Amino acid sequence: MNRLMLDLGIIKLASPGIFHLLPLGIRALEKLKSLIDKEMHKINAQRLALPALTPAELWEKTELFTLTDRHKNLYILSPTHEEAITDLLASIAPLSYKNFPLRLYQITSKYRDEMKSRFGLMRGRQFLMKDLYTFDIDMENAEQTYSEIIKSYENILTKLGIGFSQVLAATGNIGGLISHEFHYTADVGEDKLLFCSNCNYKGNVEISGQDYCPQCKSTKIIVRNGIEVAHTFLLGDKYSKSLNATYLDRNGLIANLQMGCYGLGISRILGAAVEVLSLEQELRWPLVLAPYKVVIIAPKGGSKEEVLTSGLDQELYDNIDKLDGYTGNILLDDRNHLTIGKRYLEARRMGYPYIIVIGSKATETNPLYELNEILTNKQHFLDKNELLQHFRSIQ
Ligand SMILES: [Zn+2]
């Protein structure tokens, strides 16, 4: 489906694993960012931005982009920011216990010098990620925060309308006490997930093998491929201890903060969602991310429909554009040198969820418009008021 995104001008390859995001791609991405911002606001997380360039001494990992400044100092382009944010907290430590919990996130470009970048946006060398870091005064609070953030991530993924699985995961390079991943199951996924039908255990096979359930030892298991779209870690004091991110407790004593970190792959979610939903020849988006929700196809130039429906296209556009949730989300395809059929097929390929055709029934005394609901394959003929009412009801 990466091919469809390239063919249809959503993204363009700049160099291996690095993409230009073209106007429609950015629209979808901005919708995802705004959905996440709203969800973060609900859990009192505040947004900040940490620099992409980090002095290299903090790092000894592979797959990093490194560069040298004019003073011969070595920098890396950060793939993640646990150290940087803990360092930031340490620089203002110790704050009073009254300042916690503290939840800070950013939505920024990250970089990884992948050996094998592929699958378009799903595994790029520059990618957009949302990373959240939480700070609590003790483990009990940190665990509560962890559950709360997981719930919030479930809310975000539920809004995208694609089924997902939350599985136990290895803590790996980042470390910590417990870790979960969220996956879309799809053949193209690079992870293998184990689902136990005996005890409902779900885990990445990297921690459990793929022969039997690690929890109940049953062999009634299913192994499926997954695309990882989010990863959460309960870190404990792994970073705060070594970097001195401390606070003053109730008794005025200095103690280490307990942390969590939570990544959400924004460009990857976009690529993966399109991968899971699209047809062979037609893009499909989660309804909330489609670059535009509605397209109106005006009659062909010189046709009797054009003469008899003059002005109706603009009127319809203006009316729908005023509806809640549709403002700025509607296109008027007035390239009337093209046939309706050609523009309709193009709109389907782009995956716009609602396509309105102004055809022969729009020439009647009470003009009827052809509404095509692409996600459900339904077609209705509605007059203006019915059409507006329909959009209000599905909003
Ligand atoms: Zn089991």
mmCIF file of C-alpha atoms and ligand atoms in Angstrom:
data_model
loop_
_atom_site.group_PDB
_atom_site.id
_atom_site.type_symbol
_atom_site.label_atom_id
_atom_site.label_comp_id
_atom_site.label_asym_id
_atom_site.label_seq_id
_atom_site.Cartn_x
_atom_site.Cartn_y
_atom_site.Cartn_z
ATOM 1 C CA MET A 1 0.000 0.000 0.000
ATOM 2 C CA ASN A 2 3.098 2.085 0.231
ATOM 3 C CA ARG A 3 2.947 1.897 -3.576
ATOM 4 C CA LEU A 4 -0.580 3.399 -3.606
ATOM 5 C CA MET A 5 0.519 6.237 -1.322
ATOM 6 C CA LEU A 6 3.371 6.966 -3.729
ATOM 7 C CA ASP A 7 1.216 6.563 -6.879
ATOM 8 C CA LEU A 8 -1.527 8.828 -5.573
ATOM 9 C CA GLY A 9 0.754 11.603 -4.389
ATOM 10 C CA ILE A 10 0.312 11.207 -0.636
ATOM 11 C CA ILE A 11 4.055 10.798 -0.084
ATOM 12 C CA LYS A 12 7.116 10.872 -2.316
ATOM 13 C CA LEU A 13 10.420 9.145 -1.835
ATOM 14 C CA ALA A 14 13.218 11.654 -1.145
ATOM 15 C CA SER A 15 16.035 9.150 -0.460
ATOM 16 C CA PRO A 16 16.014 5.602 0.916
ATOM 17 C CA GLY A 17 13.678 5.471 3.931
ATOM 18 C CA ILE A 18 13.091 9.229 3.796
ATOM 19 C CA PHE A 19 9.883 10.737 2.447
ATOM 20 C CA HIS A 20 8.404 14.024 1.388
ATOM 21 C CA LEU A 21 4.952 14.325 2.923
ATOM 22 C CA LEU A 22 2.783 15.960 0.283
ATOM 23 C CA PRO A 23 -0.288 18.115 1.091
ATOM 24 C CA LEU A 24 -2.786 15.243 1.450
ATOM 25 C CA GLY A 25 -0.357 13.229 3.567
ATOM 26 C CA ILE A 26 0.219 16.176 5.868
ATOM 27 C CA ARG A 27 -3.518 16.733 6.259
ATOM 28 C CA ALA A 28 -3.975 13.157 7.471
ATOM 29 C CA LEU A 29 -0.963 13.439 9.765
ATOM 30 C CA GLU A 30 -2.151 16.732 11.270
ATOM 31 C CA LYS A 31 -5.527 15.145 12.023
ATOM 32 C CA LEU A 32 -3.798 12.352 13.885
ATOM 33 C CA LYS A 33 -1.668 14.838 15.836
ATOM 34 C CA SER A 34 -4.678 16.882 16.825
ATOM 35 C CA LEU A 35 -6.596 13.771 17.929
ATOM 36 C CA ILE A 36 -3.613 12.837 20.124
ATOM 37 C CA ASP A 37 -3.265 16.376 21.539
ATOM 38 C CA LYS A 38 -6.915 16.291 22.610
ATOM 39 C CA GLU A 39 -6.475 12.919 24.281
ATOM 40 C CA MET A 40 -3.310 14.084 26.070
ATOM 41 C CA HIS A 41 -5.126 17.160 27.339
ATOM 42 C CA LYS A 42 -7.656 14.868 29.029
ATOM 43 C CA ILE A 43 -4.929 13.205 31.113
ATOM 44 C CA ASN A 44 -3.163 16.476 31.965
ATOM 45 C CA ALA A 45 -0.121 15.806 29.817
ATOM 46 C CA GLN A 46 1.705 18.909 28.632
ATOM 47 C CA ARG A 47 3.444 19.223 25.299
ATOM 48 C CA LEU A 48 7.046 20.374 24.878
ATOM 49 C CA ALA A 49 9.777 19.905 22.288
ATOM 50 C CA LEU A 50 13.265 18.609 22.958
ATOM 51 C CA PRO A 51 16.048 19.189 20.438
ATOM 52 C CA ALA A 52 16.716 16.605 17.726
ATOM 53 C CA LEU A 53 20.473 17.123 18.163
ATOM 54 C CA THR A 54 21.938 15.506 21.289
ATOM 55 C CA PRO A 55 25.601 15.488 22.367
ATOM 56 C CA ALA A 56 26.921 12.043 21.494
ATOM 57 C CA GLU A 57 28.454 11.127 24.873
ATOM 58 C CA LEU A 58 25.062 9.956 26.183
ATOM 59 C CA TRP A 59 24.865 7.364 23.447
ATOM 60 C CA GLU A 60 26.574 4.170 22.475
ATOM 61 C CA LYS A 61 23.966 2.548 20.315
ATOM 62 C CA THR A 62 23.995 1.451 16.713
ATOM 63 C CA GLU A 63 21.627 2.718 14.031
ATOM 64 C CA LEU A 64 22.227 6.338 14.991
ATOM 65 C CA PHE A 65 22.845 9.255 12.675
ATOM 66 C CA THR A 66 25.918 11.086 13.912
ATOM 67 C CA LEU A 67 27.345 14.441 12.899
ATOM 68 C CA THR A 68 30.109 16.807 13.948
ATOM 69 C CA ASP A 69 29.774 20.543 14.528
ATOM 70 C CA ARG A 70 32.370 23.195 13.568
ATOM 71 C CA HIS A 71 34.108 22.737 16.946
ATOM 72 C CA LYS A 72 34.523 19.015 16.240
ATOM 73 C CA ASN A 73 31.925 18.051 18.842
ATOM 74 C CA LEU A 74 30.041 14.882 18.011
ATOM 75 C CA TYR A 75 26.223 14.923 17.973
ATOM 76 C CA ILE A 76 23.539 12.416 17.191
ATOM 77 C CA LEU A 77 20.052 12.839 15.737
ATOM 78 C CA SER A 78 17.965 11.413 18.562
ATOM 79 C CA PRO A 79 15.797 8.339 18.042
ATOM 80 C CA THR A 80 14.314 8.713 21.565
ATOM 81 C CA HIS A 81 14.619 11.103 24.528
ATOM 82 C CA GLU A 82 14.601 9.245 27.861
ATOM 83 C CA GLU A 83 18.033 10.589 28.818
ATOM 84 C CA ALA A 84 17.357 14.105 27.574
ATOM 85 C CA ILE A 85 14.111 14.547 29.482
ATOM 86 C CA THR A 86 15.478 12.965 32.658
ATOM 87 C CA ASP A 87 18.417 15.329 32.384
ATOM 88 C CA LEU A 88 15.977 18.226 32.048
ATOM 89 C CA LEU A 89 14.171 17.162 35.232
ATOM 90 C CA ALA A 90 17.507 16.669 37.013
ATOM 91 C CA SER A 91 18.551 20.212 36.089
ATOM 92 C CA ILE A 92 15.640 21.651 38.099
ATOM 93 C CA ALA A 93 15.711 19.017 40.877
ATOM 94 C CA PRO A 94 14.701 18.644 43.559
ATOM 95 C CA LEU A 95 11.128 19.814 42.999
ATOM 96 C CA SER A 96 8.630 19.353 45.822
ATOM 97 C CA TYR A 97 6.473 16.217 45.837
ATOM 98 C CA LYS A 98 3.544 18.610 45.340
ATOM 99 C CA ASN A 99 4.597 19.096 41.695
ATOM 100 C CA PHE A 100 3.884 15.492 40.776
ATOM 101 C CA PRO A 101 2.583 13.609 38.848
ATOM 102 C CA LEU A 102 4.205 15.310 35.870
ATOM 103 C CA ARG A 103 3.425 14.208 32.316
ATOM 104 C CA LEU A 104 5.366 15.643 29.404
ATOM 105 C CA TYR A 105 5.153 14.703 25.753
ATOM 106 C CA GLN A 106 6.361 15.810 22.371
ATOM 107 C CA ILE A 107 5.492 15.151 18.753
ATOM 108 C CA THR A 108 8.736 15.474 16.832
ATOM 109 C CA SER A 109 10.774 13.883 14.069
ATOM 110 C CA LYS A 110 13.042 11.084 15.183
ATOM 111 C CA TYR A 111 15.849 9.458 13.267
ATOM 112 C CA ARG A 112 17.180 5.955 12.956
ATOM 113 C CA ASP A 113 19.814 4.819 10.490
ATOM 114 C CA GLU A 114 17.947 1.607 9.651
ATOM 115 C CA MET A 115 19.908 -1.122 7.974
ATOM 116 C CA LYS A 116 16.784 -2.053 5.999
ATOM 117 C CA SER A 117 14.291 0.758 5.715
ATOM 118 C CA ARG A 118 11.180 -0.456 3.908
ATOM 119 C CA PHE A 119 7.411 -0.497 3.864
ATOM 120 C CA GLY A 120 7.320 3.244 3.295
ATOM 121 C CA LEU A 121 6.125 5.210 6.299
ATOM 122 C CA MET A 122 6.079 2.085 8.446
ATOM 123 C CA ARG A 123 9.827 1.848 8.751
ATOM 124 C CA GLY A 124 11.461 5.070 7.664
ATOM 125 C CA ARG A 125 14.814 6.521 8.673
ATOM 126 C CA GLN A 126 13.136 9.797 9.625
ATOM 127 C CA PHE A 127 9.777 9.371 11.302
ATOM 128 C CA LEU A 128 7.295 11.321 13.360
ATOM 129 C CA MET A 129 6.791 10.054 16.859
ATOM 130 C CA LYS A 130 4.839 11.080 19.875
ATOM 131 C CA ASP A 131 6.748 10.284 23.053
ATOM 132 C CA LEU A 132 5.370 10.803 26.520
ATOM 133 C CA TYR A 133 7.370 10.694 29.758
ATOM 134 C CA THR A 134 5.794 10.465 33.183
ATOM 135 C CA PHE A 135 7.256 11.256 36.590
ATOM 136 C CA ASP A 136 5.772 10.065 39.880
ATOM 137 C CA ILE A 137 6.922 10.134 43.482
ATOM 138 C CA ASP A 138 6.635 6.409 44.161
ATOM 139 C CA MET A 139 6.021 3.090 42.487
ATOM 140 C CA GLU A 140 2.365 2.895 43.461
ATOM 141 C CA ASN A 141 1.645 6.205 41.737
ATOM 142 C CA ALA A 142 3.845 5.278 38.775
ATOM 143 C CA GLU A 143 1.879 2.059 38.268
ATOM 144 C CA GLN A 144 -1.401 3.945 38.426
ATOM 145 C CA THR A 145 -0.077 6.402 35.849
ATOM 146 C CA TYR A 146 0.998 3.482 33.672
ATOM 147 C CA SER A 147 -2.542 2.043 33.633
ATOM 148 C CA GLU A 148 -4.020 5.450 32.965
ATOM 149 C CA ILE A 149 -1.751 6.075 29.963
ATOM 150 C CA ILE A 150 -2.469 2.623 28.558
ATOM 151 C CA LYS A 151 -6.167 3.425 28.764
ATOM 152 C CA SER A 152 -5.530 6.696 26.983
ATOM 153 C CA TYR A 153 -3.592 4.947 24.195
ATOM 154 C CA GLU A 154 -6.459 2.486 23.844
ATOM 155 C CA ASN A 155 -8.808 5.457 23.429
ATOM 156 C CA ILE A 156 -6.631 6.947 20.703
ATOM 157 C CA LEU A 157 -6.389 3.665 18.779
ATOM 158 C CA THR A 158 -10.104 2.969 19.221
ATOM 159 C CA LYS A 159 -10.905 6.338 17.631
ATOM 160 C CA LEU A 160 -8.980 5.248 14.538
ATOM 161 C CA GLY A 161 -11.416 2.356 14.184
ATOM 162 C CA ILE A 162 -8.890 -0.382 13.424
ATOM 163 C CA GLY A 163 -8.792 -3.450 15.643
ATOM 164 C CA PHE A 164 -5.571 -3.632 17.673
ATOM 165 C CA SER A 165 -3.967 -5.979 20.175
ATOM 166 C CA GLN A 166 -2.154 -5.041 23.332
ATOM 167 C CA VAL A 167 0.578 -7.572 24.115
ATOM 168 C CA LEU A 168 3.275 -8.093 26.701
ATOM 169 C CA ALA A 169 6.651 -7.031 25.315
ATOM 170 C CA ALA A 170 10.330 -7.187 26.127
ATOM 171 C CA THR A 171 11.847 -4.103 27.766
ATOM 172 C CA GLY A 172 14.898 -4.321 25.468
ATOM 173 C CA ASN A 173 17.296 -1.385 25.110
ATOM 174 C CA ILE A 174 15.047 1.076 26.922
ATOM 175 C CA GLY A 175 14.859 -1.144 30.001
ATOM 176 C CA GLY A 176 12.458 -0.904 32.922
ATOM 177 C CA LEU A 177 10.130 -3.215 34.792
ATOM 178 C CA ILE A 178 7.239 -3.928 32.477
ATOM 179 C CA SER A 179 6.421 -3.178 28.881
ATOM 180 C CA HIS A 180 3.501 -3.504 26.480
ATOM 181 C CA GLU A 181 3.135 -3.056 22.753
ATOM 182 C CA PHE A 182 0.087 -2.195 20.681
ATOM 183 C CA HIS A 183 -0.129 -3.893 17.310
ATOM 184 C CA TYR A 184 -2.225 -3.993 14.182
ATOM 185 C CA THR A 185 -2.244 -7.598 13.045
ATOM 186 C CA ALA A 186 -1.264 -7.787 9.368
ATOM 187 C CA ASP A 187 0.788 -10.145 7.225
ATOM 188 C CA VAL A 188 3.305 -7.423 6.439
ATOM 189 C CA GLY A 189 3.995 -6.925 10.188
ATOM 190 C CA GLU A 190 7.556 -7.658 11.276
ATOM 191 C CA ASP A 191 6.730 -8.805 14.801
ATOM 192 C CA LYS A 192 5.253 -12.159 15.737
ATOM 193 C CA LEU A 193 2.553 -12.211 18.407
ATOM 194 C CA LEU A 194 1.335 -15.156 20.423
ATOM 195 C CA PHE A 195 -2.319 -15.388 21.431
ATOM 196 C CA CYS A 196 -3.341 -18.133 23.860
ATOM 197 C CA SER A 197 -6.925 -19.309 23.422
ATOM 198 C CA ASN A 198 -6.801 -21.159 26.740
ATOM 199 C CA CYS A 199 -5.939 -18.318 29.169
ATOM 200 C CA ASN A 200 -6.120 -15.228 26.893
ATOM 201 C CA TYR A 201 -2.429 -14.427 27.309
ATOM 202 C CA LYS A 202 -1.085 -12.123 24.578
ATOM 203 C CA GLY A 203 2.612 -11.533 24.085
ATOM 204 C CA ASN A 204 5.337 -10.750 21.603
ATOM 205 C CA VAL A 205 7.128 -14.041 20.858
ATOM 206 C CA GLU A 206 10.458 -12.295 21.580
ATOM 207 C CA ILE A 207 9.711 -12.834 25.291
ATOM 208 C CA SER A 208 7.796 -16.106 25.022
ATOM 209 C CA GLY A 209 8.866 -18.252 22.124
ATOM 210 C CA GLN A 210 6.162 -19.524 19.774
ATOM 211 C CA ASP A 211 5.580 -23.150 20.747
ATOM 212 C CA TYR A 212 3.315 -22.859 23.779
ATOM 213 C CA CYS A 213 1.753 -20.259 26.085
ATOM 214 C CA PRO A 214 4.323 -19.016 28.642
ATOM 215 C CA GLN A 215 1.549 -18.427 31.177
ATOM 216 C CA CYS A 216 -0.484 -21.669 31.157
ATOM 217 C CA LYS A 217 1.794 -23.865 28.971
ATOM 218 C CA SER A 218 -1.147 -24.653 26.686
ATOM 219 C CA THR A 219 -0.399 -25.317 23.011
ATOM 220 C CA LYS A 220 -3.791 -23.914 21.996
ATOM 221 C CA ILE A 221 -2.127 -20.830 20.600
ATOM 222 C CA ILE A 222 -2.261 -18.682 17.501
ATOM 223 C CA VAL A 223 0.792 -16.825 16.197
ATOM 224 C CA ARG A 224 0.149 -13.825 13.969
ATOM 225 C CA ASN A 225 2.235 -11.045 12.455
ATOM 226 C CA GLY A 226 1.848 -7.598 13.944
ATOM 227 C CA ILE A 227 2.788 -4.019 13.077
ATOM 228 C CA GLU A 228 3.850 -2.288 16.279
ATOM 229 C CA VAL A 229 2.182 1.121 16.549
ATOM 230 C CA ALA A 230 2.807 1.947 20.213
ATOM 231 C CA HIS A 231 5.115 0.835 22.991
ATOM 232 C CA THR A 232 4.885 1.571 26.712
ATOM 233 C CA PHE A 233 7.460 1.090 29.472
ATOM 234 C CA LEU A 234 7.203 1.326 33.217
ATOM 235 C CA LEU A 235 10.783 2.450 33.826
ATOM 236 C CA GLY A 236 10.987 2.784 37.590
ATOM 237 C CA ASP A 237 14.121 4.698 38.618
ATOM 238 C CA LYS A 238 16.450 3.325 35.940
ATOM 239 C CA TYR A 239 17.066 6.780 34.422
ATOM 240 C CA SER A 240 16.249 9.031 37.369
ATOM 241 C CA LYS A 241 18.789 7.261 39.597
ATOM 242 C CA SER A 242 21.727 7.486 37.219
ATOM 243 C CA LEU A 243 20.926 11.048 36.104
ATOM 244 C CA ASN A 244 19.864 12.359 39.535
ATOM 245 C CA ALA A 245 16.281 13.301 38.754
ATOM 246 C CA THR A 246 15.113 13.654 42.336
ATOM 247 C CA TYR A 247 12.371 15.325 44.376
ATOM 248 C CA LEU A 248 11.783 16.377 47.966
ATOM 249 C CA ASP A 249 9.333 14.106 49.770
ATOM 250 C CA ARG A 250 6.857 14.994 52.540
ATOM 251 C CA ASN A 251 9.605 14.851 55.164
ATOM 252 C CA GLY A 252 11.969 17.027 53.167
ATOM 253 C CA LEU A 253 14.127 14.079 52.160
ATOM 254 C CA ILE A 254 15.540 13.626 48.655
ATOM 255 C CA ALA A 255 14.252 10.621 46.675
ATOM 256 C CA ASN A 256 14.382 9.362 43.073
ATOM 257 C CA LEU A 257 11.477 9.927 40.728
ATOM 258 C CA GLN A 258 9.697 6.896 39.231
ATOM 259 C CA MET A 259 9.263 7.122 35.488
ATOM 260 C CA GLY A 260 7.356 5.733 32.559
ATOM 261 C CA CYS A 261 7.791 6.315 28.839
ATOM 262 C CA TYR A 262 5.244 5.799 26.110
ATOM 263 C CA GLY A 263 5.825 5.989 22.360
ATOM 264 C CA LEU A 264 3.232 6.285 19.634
ATOM 265 C CA GLY A 265 4.531 6.002 16.063
ATOM 266 C CA ILE A 266 2.616 8.724 14.273
ATOM 267 C CA SER A 267 3.888 8.349 10.713
ATOM 268 C CA ARG A 268 3.910 4.592 11.239
ATOM 269 C CA ILE A 269 0.255 4.568 12.368
ATOM 270 C CA LEU A 270 -0.642 6.419 9.189
ATOM 271 C CA GLY A 271 1.261 3.942 7.003
ATOM 272 C CA ALA A 272 -0.022 0.925 8.933
ATOM 273 C CA ALA A 273 -3.663 2.080 8.970
ATOM 274 C CA VAL A 274 -3.627 2.572 5.226
ATOM 275 C CA GLU A 275 -1.897 -0.796 4.835
ATOM 276 C CA VAL A 276 -4.559 -2.591 6.861
ATOM 277 C CA LEU A 277 -7.583 -0.831 5.342
ATOM 278 C CA SER A 278 -6.736 -0.316 1.682
ATOM 279 C CA LEU A 279 -7.862 -2.416 -1.271
ATOM 280 C CA GLU A 280 -5.559 -3.509 -4.069
ATOM 281 C CA GLN A 281 -6.234 -0.422 -6.196
ATOM 282 C CA GLU A 282 -7.916 1.975 -3.776
ATOM 283 C CA LEU A 283 -6.636 3.773 -0.697
ATOM 284 C CA ARG A 284 -8.687 3.614 2.470
ATOM 285 C CA TRP A 285 -8.202 5.783 5.559
ATOM 286 C CA PRO A 286 -9.595 5.686 9.043
ATOM 287 C CA LEU A 287 -12.611 8.018 8.770
ATOM 288 C CA VAL A 288 -11.086 10.478 11.232
ATOM 289 C CA LEU A 289 -7.840 10.729 9.250
ATOM 290 C CA ALA A 290 -9.059 10.973 5.655
ATOM 291 C CA PRO A 291 -7.415 14.093 4.162
ATOM 292 C CA TYR A 292 -10.886 15.312 3.141
ATOM 293 C CA LYS A 293 -14.170 13.776 4.253
ATOM 294 C CA VAL A 294 -16.373 14.827 1.361
ATOM 295 C CA VAL A 295 -15.870 15.399 -2.354
ATOM 296 C CA ILE A 296 -18.484 17.002 -4.565
ATOM 297 C CA ILE A 297 -18.215 16.154 -8.239
ATOM 298 C CA ALA A 298 -19.753 18.858 -10.403
ATOM 299 C CA PRO A 299 -21.252 18.065 -13.844
ATOM 300 C CA LYS A 300 -19.103 17.850 -16.943
ATOM 301 C CA GLY A 301 -18.591 21.104 -18.777
ATOM 302 C CA GLY A 302 -21.012 21.624 -21.684
ATOM 303 C CA SER A 303 -23.478 18.956 -20.457
ATOM 304 C CA LYS A 304 -27.204 19.629 -19.957
ATOM 305 C CA GLU A 305 -26.649 18.873 -16.245
ATOM 306 C CA GLU A 306 -24.159 21.711 -16.103
ATOM 307 C CA VAL A 307 -26.686 24.149 -17.513
ATOM 308 C CA LEU A 308 -29.611 22.929 -15.392
ATOM 309 C CA THR A 309 -27.761 22.681 -12.068
ATOM 310 C CA SER A 310 -25.758 25.868 -12.359
ATOM 311 C CA GLY A 311 -24.667 27.137 -8.934
ATOM 312 C CA LEU A 312 -25.872 24.066 -7.008
ATOM 313 C CA ASP A 313 -22.334 22.705 -6.557
ATOM 314 C CA GLN A 314 -21.097 25.834 -4.805
ATOM 315 C CA GLU A 315 -24.277 26.107 -2.741
ATOM 316 C CA LEU A 316 -23.892 22.514 -1.569
ATOM 317 C CA TYR A 317 -20.226 23.079 -0.805
ATOM 318 C CA ASP A 318 -20.996 26.162 1.297
ATOM 319 C CA ASN A 319 -23.760 24.364 3.204
ATOM 320 C CA ILE A 320 -21.717 21.282 4.079
ATOM 321 C CA ASP A 321 -18.687 23.409 4.907
ATOM 322 C CA LYS A 322 -20.752 25.091 7.646
ATOM 323 C CA LEU A 323 -21.535 21.802 9.398
ATOM 324 C CA ASP A 324 -19.672 20.931 12.563
ATOM 325 C CA GLY A 325 -16.723 18.683 11.784
ATOM 326 C CA TYR A 326 -16.828 19.365 8.032
ATOM 327 C CA THR A 327 -15.381 22.869 7.841
ATOM 328 C CA GLY A 328 -12.307 22.775 5.644
ATOM 329 C CA ASN A 329 -12.902 19.063 5.134
ATOM 330 C CA ILE A 330 -14.641 19.185 1.798
ATOM 331 C CA LEU A 331 -13.431 19.367 -1.790
ATOM 332 C CA LEU A 332 -15.292 20.632 -4.824
ATOM 333 C CA ASP A 333 -13.973 18.777 -7.857
ATOM 334 C CA ASP A 334 -14.756 21.338 -10.530
ATOM 335 C CA ARG A 335 -12.306 19.999 -13.115
ATOM 336 C CA ASN A 336 -15.236 19.897 -15.473
ATOM 337 C CA HIS A 337 -13.154 19.091 -18.534
ATOM 338 C CA LEU A 338 -13.093 15.531 -17.084
ATOM 339 C CA THR A 339 -16.084 13.195 -17.127
ATOM 340 C CA ILE A 340 -17.969 12.519 -13.903
ATOM 341 C CA GLY A 341 -16.979 8.849 -14.196
ATOM 342 C CA LYS A 342 -13.267 9.585 -14.327
ATOM 343 C CA ARG A 343 -13.408 11.956 -11.370
ATOM 344 C CA TYR A 344 -15.549 9.504 -9.407
ATOM 345 C CA LEU A 345 -13.033 6.685 -9.913
ATOM 346 C CA GLU A 346 -10.204 8.991 -8.911
ATOM 347 C CA ALA A 347 -12.043 10.040 -5.733
ATOM 348 C CA ARG A 348 -12.611 6.359 -4.884
ATOM 349 C CA ARG A 349 -8.923 5.590 -5.396
ATOM 350 C CA MET A 350 -8.000 8.465 -3.050
ATOM 351 C CA GLY A 351 -10.296 6.932 -0.441
ATOM 352 C CA TYR A 352 -12.417 10.007 0.300
ATOM 353 C CA PRO A 353 -15.196 8.584 2.495
ATOM 354 C CA TYR A 354 -18.143 10.476 0.961
ATOM 355 C CA ILE A 355 -18.473 11.264 -2.733
ATOM 356 C CA ILE A 356 -21.406 13.391 -3.879
ATOM 357 C CA VAL A 357 -22.183 13.355 -7.593
ATOM 358 C CA ILE A 358 -24.282 16.088 -9.151
ATOM 359 C CA GLY A 359 -25.851 14.020 -11.932
ATOM 360 C CA SER A 360 -29.100 13.838 -13.899
ATOM 361 C CA LYS A 361 -31.369 13.615 -10.823
ATOM 362 C CA ALA A 362 -30.032 16.993 -9.744
ATOM 363 C CA THR A 363 -31.783 18.539 -12.755
ATOM 364 C CA GLU A 364 -35.243 17.727 -11.341
ATOM 365 C CA THR A 365 -37.497 20.314 -9.708
ATOM 366 C CA ASN A 366 -36.459 19.019 -6.295
ATOM 367 C CA PRO A 367 -32.781 18.279 -7.071
ATOM 368 C CA LEU A 368 -31.496 14.933 -5.775
ATOM 369 C CA TYR A 369 -27.823 14.310 -5.186
ATOM 370 C CA GLU A 370 -26.075 10.960 -5.410
ATOM 371 C CA LEU A 371 -24.270 10.263 -2.142
ATOM 372 C CA ASN A 372 -21.756 7.401 -2.221
ATOM 373 C CA GLU A 373 -20.536 6.113 1.123
ATOM 374 C CA ILE A 374 -17.271 4.495 0.203
ATOM 375 C CA LEU A 375 -16.539 2.681 3.464
ATOM 376 C CA THR A 376 -19.903 0.870 3.474
ATOM 377 C CA ASN A 377 -20.504 0.760 -0.287
ATOM 378 C CA LYS A 378 -23.915 2.418 0.104
ATOM 379 C CA GLN A 379 -25.516 4.787 -2.365
ATOM 380 C CA HIS A 380 -28.418 7.157 -1.640
ATOM 381 C CA PHE A 381 -30.265 9.837 -3.595
ATOM 382 C CA LEU A 382 -31.028 12.718 -1.247
ATOM 383 C CA ASP A 383 -32.212 16.282 -1.585
ATOM 384 C CA LYS A 384 -30.187 19.070 -0.013
ATOM 385 C CA ASN A 385 -31.876 18.991 3.381
ATOM 386 C CA GLU A 386 -31.722 15.210 3.632
ATOM 387 C CA LEU A 387 -28.072 15.308 2.666
ATOM 388 C CA LEU A 388 -27.202 17.884 5.321
ATOM 389 C CA GLN A 389 -29.217 15.953 7.890
ATOM 390 C CA HIS A 390 -27.364 12.783 6.909
ATOM 391 C CA PHE A 391 -23.966 14.435 7.456
ATOM 392 C CA ARG A 392 -25.095 15.877 10.787
ATOM 393 C CA SER A 393 -26.190 12.427 11.955
ATOM 394 C CA ILE A 394 -22.937 10.658 11.054
ATOM 395 C CA GLN A 395 -20.758 13.453 12.452
HETATM 396 ZN ZN ZN B 1 -2.279 -19.514 28.137
#
